[in-house]
Amino acid sequence: MGGYLTVSLRGLFLYVVCRKTCIYNPATRQSITLPAVIFAQQKPKKSVNYFFGHDPVHDQYKIVCSAVIDGEKITSEYWVFVLEPRGFWKRIEYDDQQPHFPRRQGPCINGVIYYTAATLTCRRKFYCFDVRSEKFSKIQAPHEVSQFGKSVGFINHGGKPALFHYTHIGRTGESELWVLEDGGEWSRKSLVLKPCHRHLVDGRNFMKLIVHGTAQNNEVILALPSPCYLLYYDLINNDLRKVNINIETTQDQWPDVCVTVMDKCESIMQLET
């Protein structure tokens, strides 16, 4: 399995290779290629992103495609594909007065996909997508994160969506965990790295760290875009550890590495197009 933009969900993988969107089931060793999206605007300059979600009510998997088109003005299109035999792409409407550029997908919790996005104002915005109703919603993030958060990502924290804000972790060792509670309010937990762990985020590379979700023991996984190591941050015990990635490579070339966090699930779903 090659490609990029790999998302793991309930035993299935979504990945893109040669501009083709594919689903892979490692339990059955099946792989399928989804039909191409026929965008309404066939402009060459567009930013395309894919999300993968599951509706627990109807037990349906859906792939969401967003395309931000750069023409005379910035426009956007959103498409949904239900993973089932003879599935097809369906365009959905979203009145986005200010088109946003979706970034890395966060967790899918109780049928809702959480993700961060950039806007033309270069400010970080936060959205969610309800897989069952196929509706987008903006999330009002805490002021400290929405105004000053350059390094932030969604994670699953105890079954609740949370924002891990680590803009200052390299300079001061400080980070914040903002948990979206059931009532819609945000709760905050401040963390400071232990002095013995500060060297792990020293230097300029900390600005490039990306949140890749949480491990099965609830450690936050941080990595560079093409990493030679991973950082695991235990938010409960305030411990940070480093795990090296050993890959045979030449001195002049480092291969592209895609980090994907798998859950405990296996799927016996038979993939059909």
PDB file of C-alpha atoms in Angstrom:
ATOM      1  CA  MET A   1       0.000   0.000   0.000  1.00  0.00           C
ATOM      2  CA  GLY A   2       1.502   3.307  -1.051  1.00  0.00           C
ATOM      3  CA  GLY A   3       0.265   6.834  -1.445  1.00  0.00           C
ATOM      4  CA  TYR A   4      -0.333   9.598   1.051  1.00  0.00           C
ATOM      5  CA  LEU A   5      -3.069  11.230   3.123  1.00  0.00           C
ATOM      6  CA  THR A   6      -3.536   7.957   4.953  1.00  0.00           C
ATOM      7  CA  VAL A   7      -6.433   7.855   7.431  1.00  0.00           C
ATOM      8  CA  SER A   8      -7.202   4.807   9.569  1.00  0.00           C
ATOM      9  CA  LEU A   9     -10.742   4.256  10.817  1.00  0.00           C
ATOM     10  CA  ARG A  10     -12.223   1.140  12.447  1.00  0.00           C
ATOM     11  CA  GLY A  11      -9.875  -1.233  10.638  1.00  0.00           C
ATOM     12  CA  LEU A  12     -10.029   0.465   7.220  1.00  0.00           C
ATOM     13  CA  PHE A  13      -7.530   2.765   5.521  1.00  0.00           C
ATOM     14  CA  LEU A  14      -8.176   5.704   3.213  1.00  0.00           C
ATOM     15  CA  TYR A  15      -5.221   6.731   1.068  1.00  0.00           C
ATOM     16  CA  VAL A  16      -4.524   8.597  -2.162  1.00  0.00           C
ATOM     17  CA  VAL A  17      -2.052   7.382  -4.775  1.00  0.00           C
ATOM     18  CA  CYS A  18      -1.536   8.955  -8.214  1.00  0.00           C
ATOM     19  CA  ARG A  19      -4.562  11.194  -7.519  1.00  0.00           C
ATOM     20  CA  LYS A  20      -6.763   8.130  -7.023  1.00  0.00           C
ATOM     21  CA  THR A  21      -8.650   7.649  -3.770  1.00  0.00           C
ATOM     22  CA  CYS A  22      -8.443   4.120  -2.390  1.00  0.00           C
ATOM     23  CA  ILE A  23      -9.796   2.115   0.537  1.00  0.00           C
ATOM     24  CA  TYR A  24      -7.841  -0.812   1.967  1.00  0.00           C
ATOM     25  CA  ASN A  25      -8.935  -3.479   4.436  1.00  0.00           C
ATOM     26  CA  PRO A  26      -5.856  -5.219   5.903  1.00  0.00           C
ATOM     27  CA  ALA A  27      -8.007  -7.930   7.523  1.00  0.00           C
ATOM     28  CA  THR A  28      -9.386  -9.129   4.169  1.00  0.00           C
ATOM     29  CA  ARG A  29      -6.463  -7.780   2.104  1.00  0.00           C
ATOM     30  CA  GLN A  30      -8.924  -6.069  -0.200  1.00  0.00           C
ATOM     31  CA  SER A  31      -8.308  -2.725  -1.843  1.00  0.00           C
ATOM     32  CA  ILE A  32     -10.653  -0.705  -4.023  1.00  0.00           C
ATOM     33  CA  THR A  33     -10.280   2.507  -5.992  1.00  0.00           C
ATOM     34  CA  LEU A  34     -13.132   4.978  -5.723  1.00  0.00           C
ATOM     35  CA  PRO A  35     -14.510   6.730  -8.815  1.00  0.00           C
ATOM     36  CA  ALA A  36     -12.928  10.077  -9.584  1.00  0.00           C
ATOM     37  CA  VAL A  37     -14.728  13.195  -8.420  1.00  0.00           C
ATOM     38  CA  ILE A  38     -16.037  15.206 -11.370  1.00  0.00           C
ATOM     39  CA  PHE A  39     -15.692  18.706 -10.001  1.00  0.00           C
ATOM     40  CA  ALA A  40     -18.141  21.349 -11.194  1.00  0.00           C
ATOM     41  CA  GLN A  41     -15.229  23.701 -11.850  1.00  0.00           C
ATOM     42  CA  GLN A  42     -12.400  22.072 -13.767  1.00  0.00           C
ATOM     43  CA  LYS A  43      -9.756  24.545 -12.677  1.00  0.00           C
ATOM     44  CA  PRO A  44      -6.155  23.304 -12.506  1.00  0.00           C
ATOM     45  CA  LYS A  45      -5.407  25.198  -9.305  1.00  0.00           C
ATOM     46  CA  LYS A  46      -7.324  23.589  -6.490  1.00  0.00           C
ATOM     47  CA  SER A  47      -6.558  22.222  -3.060  1.00  0.00           C
ATOM     48  CA  VAL A  48      -8.212  18.822  -2.589  1.00  0.00           C
ATOM     49  CA  ASN A  49      -8.568  17.046   0.733  1.00  0.00           C
ATOM     50  CA  TYR A  50     -10.310  13.862   1.866  1.00  0.00           C
ATOM     51  CA  PHE A  51     -11.827  12.865   5.210  1.00  0.00           C
ATOM     52  CA  PHE A  52     -13.066   9.467   6.370  1.00  0.00           C
ATOM     53  CA  GLY A  53     -15.946   9.031   8.807  1.00  0.00           C
ATOM     54  CA  HIS A  54     -18.359   6.463  10.215  1.00  0.00           C
ATOM     55  CA  ASP A  55     -22.039   6.840  11.088  1.00  0.00           C
ATOM     56  CA  PRO A  56     -22.711   4.498  14.042  1.00  0.00           C
ATOM     57  CA  VAL A  57     -26.506   4.791  13.691  1.00  0.00           C
ATOM     58  CA  HIS A  58     -26.684   3.360  10.156  1.00  0.00           C
ATOM     59  CA  ASP A  59     -23.256   1.679  10.316  1.00  0.00           C
ATOM     60  CA  GLN A  60     -22.144   3.544   7.197  1.00  0.00           C
ATOM     61  CA  TYR A  61     -18.692   4.695   6.154  1.00  0.00           C
ATOM     62  CA  LYS A  62     -18.461   7.932   4.214  1.00  0.00           C
ATOM     63  CA  ILE A  63     -15.627   9.708   2.442  1.00  0.00           C
ATOM     64  CA  VAL A  64     -15.757  13.498   2.290  1.00  0.00           C
ATOM     65  CA  CYS A  65     -13.934  15.398  -0.446  1.00  0.00           C
ATOM     66  CA  SER A  66     -13.350  19.138  -0.220  1.00  0.00           C
ATOM     67  CA  ALA A  67     -11.917  21.201  -3.041  1.00  0.00           C
ATOM     68  CA  VAL A  68     -10.938  24.854  -2.758  1.00  0.00           C
ATOM     69  CA  ILE A  69     -10.620  26.313  -6.256  1.00  0.00           C
ATOM     70  CA  ASP A  70      -8.379  29.278  -6.999  1.00  0.00           C
ATOM     71  CA  GLY A  71      -9.886  31.196  -9.930  1.00  0.00           C
ATOM     72  CA  GLU A  72     -11.094  34.761 -10.360  1.00  0.00           C
ATOM     73  CA  LYS A  73     -12.307  34.296  -6.814  1.00  0.00           C
ATOM     74  CA  ILE A  74     -11.805  31.583  -4.234  1.00  0.00           C
ATOM     75  CA  THR A  75     -14.650  29.046  -4.289  1.00  0.00           C
ATOM     76  CA  SER A  76     -15.159  25.641  -2.725  1.00  0.00           C
ATOM     77  CA  GLU A  77     -16.946  22.365  -3.445  1.00  0.00           C
ATOM     78  CA  TYR A  78     -17.836  19.517  -1.090  1.00  0.00           C
ATOM     79  CA  TRP A  79     -18.633  15.934  -2.081  1.00  0.00           C
ATOM     80  CA  VAL A  80     -19.633  12.794  -0.148  1.00  0.00           C
ATOM     81  CA  PHE A  81     -19.232   9.134  -1.097  1.00  0.00           C
ATOM     82  CA  VAL A  82     -21.058   6.359   0.799  1.00  0.00           C
ATOM     83  CA  LEU A  83     -18.848   3.275   0.943  1.00  0.00           C
ATOM     84  CA  GLU A  84     -21.226   0.667  -0.456  1.00  0.00           C
ATOM     85  CA  PRO A  85     -21.728  -1.274  -3.707  1.00  0.00           C
ATOM     86  CA  ARG A  86     -22.399   1.063  -6.646  1.00  0.00           C
ATOM     87  CA  GLY A  87     -21.537   4.046  -4.507  1.00  0.00           C
ATOM     88  CA  PHE A  88     -21.160   7.445  -6.136  1.00  0.00           C
ATOM     89  CA  TRP A  89     -20.024  10.970  -5.316  1.00  0.00           C
ATOM     90  CA  LYS A  90     -22.802  13.353  -4.300  1.00  0.00           C
ATOM     91  CA  ARG A  91     -22.245  17.081  -4.056  1.00  0.00           C
ATOM     92  CA  ILE A  92     -23.432  18.678  -0.834  1.00  0.00           C
ATOM     93  CA  GLU A  93     -24.045  22.332  -0.200  1.00  0.00           C
ATOM     94  CA  TYR A  94     -22.376  24.371   2.480  1.00  0.00           C
ATOM     95  CA  ASP A  95     -22.870  28.127   2.631  1.00  0.00           C
ATOM     96  CA  ASP A  96     -19.280  28.959   3.419  1.00  0.00           C
ATOM     97  CA  GLN A  97     -19.069  32.723   3.059  1.00  0.00           C
ATOM     98  CA  GLN A  98     -15.336  32.530   3.655  1.00  0.00           C
ATOM     99  CA  PRO A  99     -13.929  29.389   1.967  1.00  0.00           C
ATOM    100  CA  HIS A 100     -11.689  27.436   4.280  1.00  0.00           C
ATOM    101  CA  PHE A 101      -8.758  25.191   3.480  1.00  0.00           C
ATOM    102  CA  PRO A 102      -9.173  21.935   5.438  1.00  0.00           C
ATOM    103  CA  ARG A 103      -5.974  20.584   6.929  1.00  0.00           C
ATOM    104  CA  ARG A 104      -5.284  17.274   8.634  1.00  0.00           C
ATOM    105  CA  GLN A 105      -8.318  15.270   9.744  1.00  0.00           C
ATOM    106  CA  GLY A 106      -8.804  14.909  13.455  1.00  0.00           C
ATOM    107  CA  PRO A 107     -10.770  12.150  15.177  1.00  0.00           C
ATOM    108  CA  CYS A 108     -14.189  10.841  14.219  1.00  0.00           C
ATOM    109  CA  ILE A 109     -16.129  10.642  17.494  1.00  0.00           C
ATOM    110  CA  ASN A 110     -19.739   9.419  17.684  1.00  0.00           C
ATOM    111  CA  GLY A 111     -20.260  10.032  13.987  1.00  0.00           C
ATOM    112  CA  VAL A 112     -18.678  13.493  13.864  1.00  0.00           C
ATOM    113  CA  ILE A 113     -15.386  14.322  12.111  1.00  0.00           C
ATOM    114  CA  TYR A 114     -13.342  17.120  13.681  1.00  0.00           C
ATOM    115  CA  TYR A 115     -10.696  19.013  11.736  1.00  0.00           C
ATOM    116  CA  THR A 116      -8.704  22.222  11.566  1.00  0.00           C
ATOM    117  CA  ALA A 117      -8.634  24.587   8.609  1.00  0.00           C
ATOM    118  CA  ALA A 118      -6.889  27.694   7.351  1.00  0.00           C
ATOM    119  CA  THR A 119      -8.585  30.743   5.826  1.00  0.00           C
ATOM    120  CA  LEU A 120      -7.534  33.582   3.554  1.00  0.00           C
ATOM    121  CA  THR A 121      -6.835  35.631   6.674  1.00  0.00           C
ATOM    122  CA  CYS A 122      -4.264  32.959   7.683  1.00  0.00           C
ATOM    123  CA  ARG A 123      -6.113  32.352  10.934  1.00  0.00           C
ATOM    124  CA  ARG A 124      -6.749  28.839  12.144  1.00  0.00           C
ATOM    125  CA  LYS A 125     -10.411  27.812  12.146  1.00  0.00           C
ATOM    126  CA  PHE A 126     -12.121  24.739  13.524  1.00  0.00           C
ATOM    127  CA  TYR A 127     -14.913  22.710  11.954  1.00  0.00           C
ATOM    128  CA  CYS A 128     -16.812  19.471  12.282  1.00  0.00           C
ATOM    129  CA  PHE A 129     -18.792  17.311   9.877  1.00  0.00           C
ATOM    130  CA  ASP A 130     -21.761  15.213  10.958  1.00  0.00           C
ATOM    131  CA  VAL A 131     -21.445  11.983   8.981  1.00  0.00           C
ATOM    132  CA  ARG A 132     -25.113  11.030   9.307  1.00  0.00           C
ATOM    133  CA  SER A 133     -26.702  14.376   8.362  1.00  0.00           C
ATOM    134  CA  GLU A 134     -23.810  15.360   6.041  1.00  0.00           C
ATOM    135  CA  LYS A 135     -23.694  18.843   7.540  1.00  0.00           C
ATOM    136  CA  PHE A 136     -20.698  21.060   8.284  1.00  0.00           C
ATOM    137  CA  SER A 137     -20.525  23.260  11.366  1.00  0.00           C
ATOM    138  CA  LYS A 138     -18.053  25.820  12.630  1.00  0.00           C
ATOM    139  CA  ILE A 139     -16.701  25.346  16.121  1.00  0.00           C
ATOM    140  CA  GLN A 140     -16.134  28.342  18.343  1.00  0.00           C
ATOM    141  CA  ALA A 141     -12.694  27.649  19.752  1.00  0.00           C
ATOM    142  CA  PRO A 142     -11.213  29.317  22.833  1.00  0.00           C
ATOM    143  CA  HIS A 143      -9.848  32.795  22.152  1.00  0.00           C
ATOM    144  CA  GLU A 144      -6.335  31.772  23.180  1.00  0.00           C
ATOM    145  CA  VAL A 145      -6.300  29.086  20.497  1.00  0.00           C
ATOM    146  CA  SER A 146      -8.167  30.773  17.639  1.00  0.00           C
ATOM    147  CA  GLN A 147      -6.200  34.018  17.881  1.00  0.00           C
ATOM    148  CA  PHE A 148      -2.730  32.836  18.797  1.00  0.00           C
ATOM    149  CA  GLY A 149      -2.669  29.116  18.078  1.00  0.00           C
ATOM    150  CA  LYS A 150      -0.210  28.411  15.272  1.00  0.00           C
ATOM    151  CA  SER A 151       0.439  24.832  16.372  1.00  0.00           C
ATOM    152  CA  VAL A 152      -2.774  23.061  17.327  1.00  0.00           C
ATOM    153  CA  GLY A 153      -4.587  19.872  16.427  1.00  0.00           C
ATOM    154  CA  PHE A 154      -7.690  17.870  17.303  1.00  0.00           C
ATOM    155  CA  ILE A 155      -7.348  14.681  19.333  1.00  0.00           C
ATOM    156  CA  ASN A 156      -9.663  12.187  21.008  1.00  0.00           C
ATOM    157  CA  HIS A 157      -9.329  12.664  24.766  1.00  0.00           C
ATOM    158  CA  GLY A 158     -11.346  10.129  26.720  1.00  0.00           C
ATOM    159  CA  GLY A 159     -14.026   9.935  24.034  1.00  0.00           C
ATOM    160  CA  LYS A 160     -14.346  13.711  23.748  1.00  0.00           C
ATOM    161  CA  PRO A 161     -12.936  16.042  21.081  1.00  0.00           C
ATOM    162  CA  ALA A 162     -10.052  18.125  22.355  1.00  0.00           C
ATOM    163  CA  LEU A 163      -7.562  20.650  21.010  1.00  0.00           C
ATOM    164  CA  PHE A 164      -3.906  20.178  21.859  1.00  0.00           C
ATOM    165  CA  HIS A 165      -2.269  23.614  21.651  1.00  0.00           C
ATOM    166  CA  TYR A 166       1.540  23.483  21.605  1.00  0.00           C
ATOM    167  CA  THR A 167       2.626  26.750  19.960  1.00  0.00           C
ATOM    168  CA  HIS A 168       5.035  27.567  22.811  1.00  0.00           C
ATOM    169  CA  ILE A 169       6.251  24.095  23.710  1.00  0.00           C
ATOM    170  CA  GLY A 170       9.670  24.599  22.106  1.00  0.00           C
ATOM    171  CA  ARG A 171      10.368  27.947  23.771  1.00  0.00           C
ATOM    172  CA  THR A 172       8.848  27.599  27.217  1.00  0.00           C
ATOM    173  CA  GLY A 173       7.852  23.933  27.426  1.00  0.00           C
ATOM    174  CA  GLU A 174       4.217  25.002  27.849  1.00  0.00           C
ATOM    175  CA  SER A 175       1.178  23.487  26.149  1.00  0.00           C
ATOM    176  CA  GLU A 176      -2.570  23.377  26.715  1.00  0.00           C
ATOM    177  CA  LEU A 177      -5.297  20.796  26.407  1.00  0.00           C
ATOM    178  CA  TRP A 178      -8.766  22.169  25.679  1.00  0.00           C
ATOM    179  CA  VAL A 179     -11.549  19.577  25.976  1.00  0.00           C
ATOM    180  CA  LEU A 180     -14.975  20.192  24.424  1.00  0.00           C
ATOM    181  CA  GLU A 181     -17.364  19.097  27.160  1.00  0.00           C
ATOM    182  CA  ASP A 182     -20.886  17.739  26.676  1.00  0.00           C
ATOM    183  CA  GLY A 183     -22.475  21.126  27.327  1.00  0.00           C
ATOM    184  CA  GLY A 184     -20.460  22.792  24.581  1.00  0.00           C
ATOM    185  CA  GLU A 185     -18.071  24.507  26.987  1.00  0.00           C
ATOM    186  CA  TRP A 186     -14.299  24.184  26.853  1.00  0.00           C
ATOM    187  CA  SER A 187     -12.295  22.975  29.843  1.00  0.00           C
ATOM    188  CA  ARG A 188      -8.594  23.794  30.014  1.00  0.00           C
ATOM    189  CA  LYS A 189      -5.574  21.946  31.337  1.00  0.00           C
ATOM    190  CA  SER A 190      -2.149  23.612  31.292  1.00  0.00           C
ATOM    191  CA  LEU A 191       1.013  21.537  31.039  1.00  0.00           C
ATOM    192  CA  VAL A 192       4.714  22.320  31.375  1.00  0.00           C
ATOM    193  CA  LEU A 193       7.372  19.892  30.206  1.00  0.00           C
ATOM    194  CA  LYS A 194       9.719  18.498  32.797  1.00  0.00           C
ATOM    195  CA  PRO A 195      13.233  19.979  32.505  1.00  0.00           C
ATOM    196  CA  CYS A 196      14.627  16.559  31.571  1.00  0.00           C
ATOM    197  CA  HIS A 197      12.363  16.473  28.489  1.00  0.00           C
ATOM    198  CA  ARG A 198      12.951  19.996  27.163  1.00  0.00           C
ATOM    199  CA  HIS A 199      15.808  18.926  24.894  1.00  0.00           C
ATOM    200  CA  LEU A 200      13.386  16.780  22.867  1.00  0.00           C
ATOM    201  CA  VAL A 201      11.643  19.879  21.462  1.00  0.00           C
ATOM    202  CA  ASP A 202      14.576  22.295  21.342  1.00  0.00           C
ATOM    203  CA  GLY A 203      15.590  23.889  18.045  1.00  0.00           C
ATOM    204  CA  ARG A 204      13.593  25.111  15.067  1.00  0.00           C
ATOM    205  CA  ASN A 205      11.999  21.783  14.201  1.00  0.00           C
ATOM    206  CA  PHE A 206       9.380  22.060  16.948  1.00  0.00           C
ATOM    207  CA  MET A 207       7.483  24.612  14.816  1.00  0.00           C
ATOM    208  CA  LYS A 208       6.970  21.892  12.188  1.00  0.00           C
ATOM    209  CA  LEU A 209       5.580  19.267  14.549  1.00  0.00           C
ATOM    210  CA  ILE A 210       2.167  17.904  13.564  1.00  0.00           C
ATOM    211  CA  VAL A 211      -0.416  16.215  15.786  1.00  0.00           C
ATOM    212  CA  HIS A 212      -1.153  12.712  14.479  1.00  0.00           C
ATOM    213  CA  GLY A 213      -3.760  11.732  17.050  1.00  0.00           C
ATOM    214  CA  THR A 214      -3.481   9.640  20.185  1.00  0.00           C
ATOM    215  CA  ALA A 215      -2.073   6.185  20.841  1.00  0.00           C
ATOM    216  CA  GLN A 216      -4.101   3.473  22.569  1.00  0.00           C
ATOM    217  CA  ASN A 217      -2.753   4.606  25.945  1.00  0.00           C
ATOM    218  CA  ASN A 218      -3.934   8.186  25.204  1.00  0.00           C
ATOM    219  CA  GLU A 219      -0.469   9.577  24.479  1.00  0.00           C
ATOM    220  CA  VAL A 220      -0.485  12.411  21.935  1.00  0.00           C
ATOM    221  CA  ILE A 221       1.665  11.553  18.912  1.00  0.00           C
ATOM    222  CA  LEU A 222       3.729  14.383  17.399  1.00  0.00           C
ATOM    223  CA  ALA A 223       5.918  14.092  14.314  1.00  0.00           C
ATOM    224  CA  LEU A 224       7.658  16.147  11.653  1.00  0.00           C
ATOM    225  CA  PRO A 225       6.208  16.164   8.099  1.00  0.00           C
ATOM    226  CA  SER A 226       8.677  13.453   7.010  1.00  0.00           C
ATOM    227  CA  PRO A 227       9.839  12.125  10.345  1.00  0.00           C
ATOM    228  CA  CYS A 228      12.839  10.134  11.469  1.00  0.00           C
ATOM    229  CA  TYR A 229      11.338   9.950  14.961  1.00  0.00           C
ATOM    230  CA  LEU A 230       8.034  10.271  16.826  1.00  0.00           C
ATOM    231  CA  LEU A 231       7.264  12.065  20.078  1.00  0.00           C
ATOM    232  CA  TYR A 232       4.747  10.561  22.497  1.00  0.00           C
ATOM    233  CA  TYR A 233       3.336  12.978  25.068  1.00  0.00           C
ATOM    234  CA  ASP A 234       1.567  11.462  28.057  1.00  0.00           C
ATOM    235  CA  LEU A 235      -0.798  14.235  29.137  1.00  0.00           C
ATOM    236  CA  ILE A 236      -1.797  12.431  32.332  1.00  0.00           C
ATOM    237  CA  ASN A 237       1.692  11.895  33.745  1.00  0.00           C
ATOM    238  CA  ASN A 238       3.272  14.798  31.846  1.00  0.00           C
ATOM    239  CA  ASP A 239       5.918  12.566  30.269  1.00  0.00           C
ATOM    240  CA  LEU A 240       7.461  13.000  26.822  1.00  0.00           C
ATOM    241  CA  ARG A 241       9.365  10.227  25.081  1.00  0.00           C
ATOM    242  CA  LYS A 242      11.073   9.875  21.726  1.00  0.00           C
ATOM    243  CA  VAL A 243      10.872   6.855  19.420  1.00  0.00           C
ATOM    244  CA  ASN A 244      13.292   6.702  16.500  1.00  0.00           C
ATOM    245  CA  ILE A 245      12.213   5.399  13.091  1.00  0.00           C
ATOM    246  CA  ASN A 246      14.920   3.230  11.574  1.00  0.00           C
ATOM    247  CA  ILE A 247      14.688   3.197   7.777  1.00  0.00           C
ATOM    248  CA  GLU A 248      17.443   2.198   5.397  1.00  0.00           C
ATOM    249  CA  THR A 249      18.214   5.231   3.248  1.00  0.00           C
ATOM    250  CA  THR A 250      21.044   7.076   1.586  1.00  0.00           C
ATOM    251  CA  GLN A 251      22.776  10.077   3.069  1.00  0.00           C
ATOM    252  CA  ASP A 252      21.399  12.386   0.383  1.00  0.00           C
ATOM    253  CA  GLN A 253      17.804  11.198   0.347  1.00  0.00           C
ATOM    254  CA  TRP A 254      15.217  10.552   3.042  1.00  0.00           C
ATOM    255  CA  PRO A 255      12.034   8.754   1.927  1.00  0.00           C
ATOM    256  CA  ASP A 256       8.580  10.183   2.516  1.00  0.00           C
ATOM    257  CA  VAL A 257       7.100   8.722   5.688  1.00  0.00           C
ATOM    258  CA  CYS A 258       3.372   8.788   6.464  1.00  0.00           C
ATOM    259  CA  VAL A 259       2.331   8.423  10.104  1.00  0.00           C
ATOM    260  CA  THR A 260      -1.021   6.735  10.705  1.00  0.00           C
ATOM    261  CA  VAL A 261      -2.518   5.890  14.090  1.00  0.00           C
ATOM    262  CA  MET A 262      -4.441   2.612  14.055  1.00  0.00           C
ATOM    263  CA  ASP A 263      -7.183   1.657  16.472  1.00  0.00           C
ATOM    264  CA  LYS A 264      -7.844  -1.792  17.920  1.00  0.00           C
ATOM    265  CA  CYS A 265     -10.600  -2.615  15.431  1.00  0.00           C
ATOM    266  CA  GLU A 266     -10.534  -5.084  12.588  1.00  0.00           C
ATOM    267  CA  SER A 267     -13.173  -4.999   9.882  1.00  0.00           C
ATOM    268  CA  ILE A 268     -14.651  -7.973   8.038  1.00  0.00           C
ATOM    269  CA  MET A 269     -16.359  -5.592   5.622  1.00  0.00           C
ATOM    270  CA  GLN A 270     -16.186  -6.770   2.013  1.00  0.00           C
ATOM    271  CA  LEU A 271     -15.158  -3.877  -0.209  1.00  0.00           C
ATOM    272  CA  GLU A 272     -17.144  -3.490  -3.413  1.00  0.00           C
ATOM    273  CA  THR A 273     -17.483  -0.674  -5.933  1.00  0.00           C
TER     274      THR A 273
END
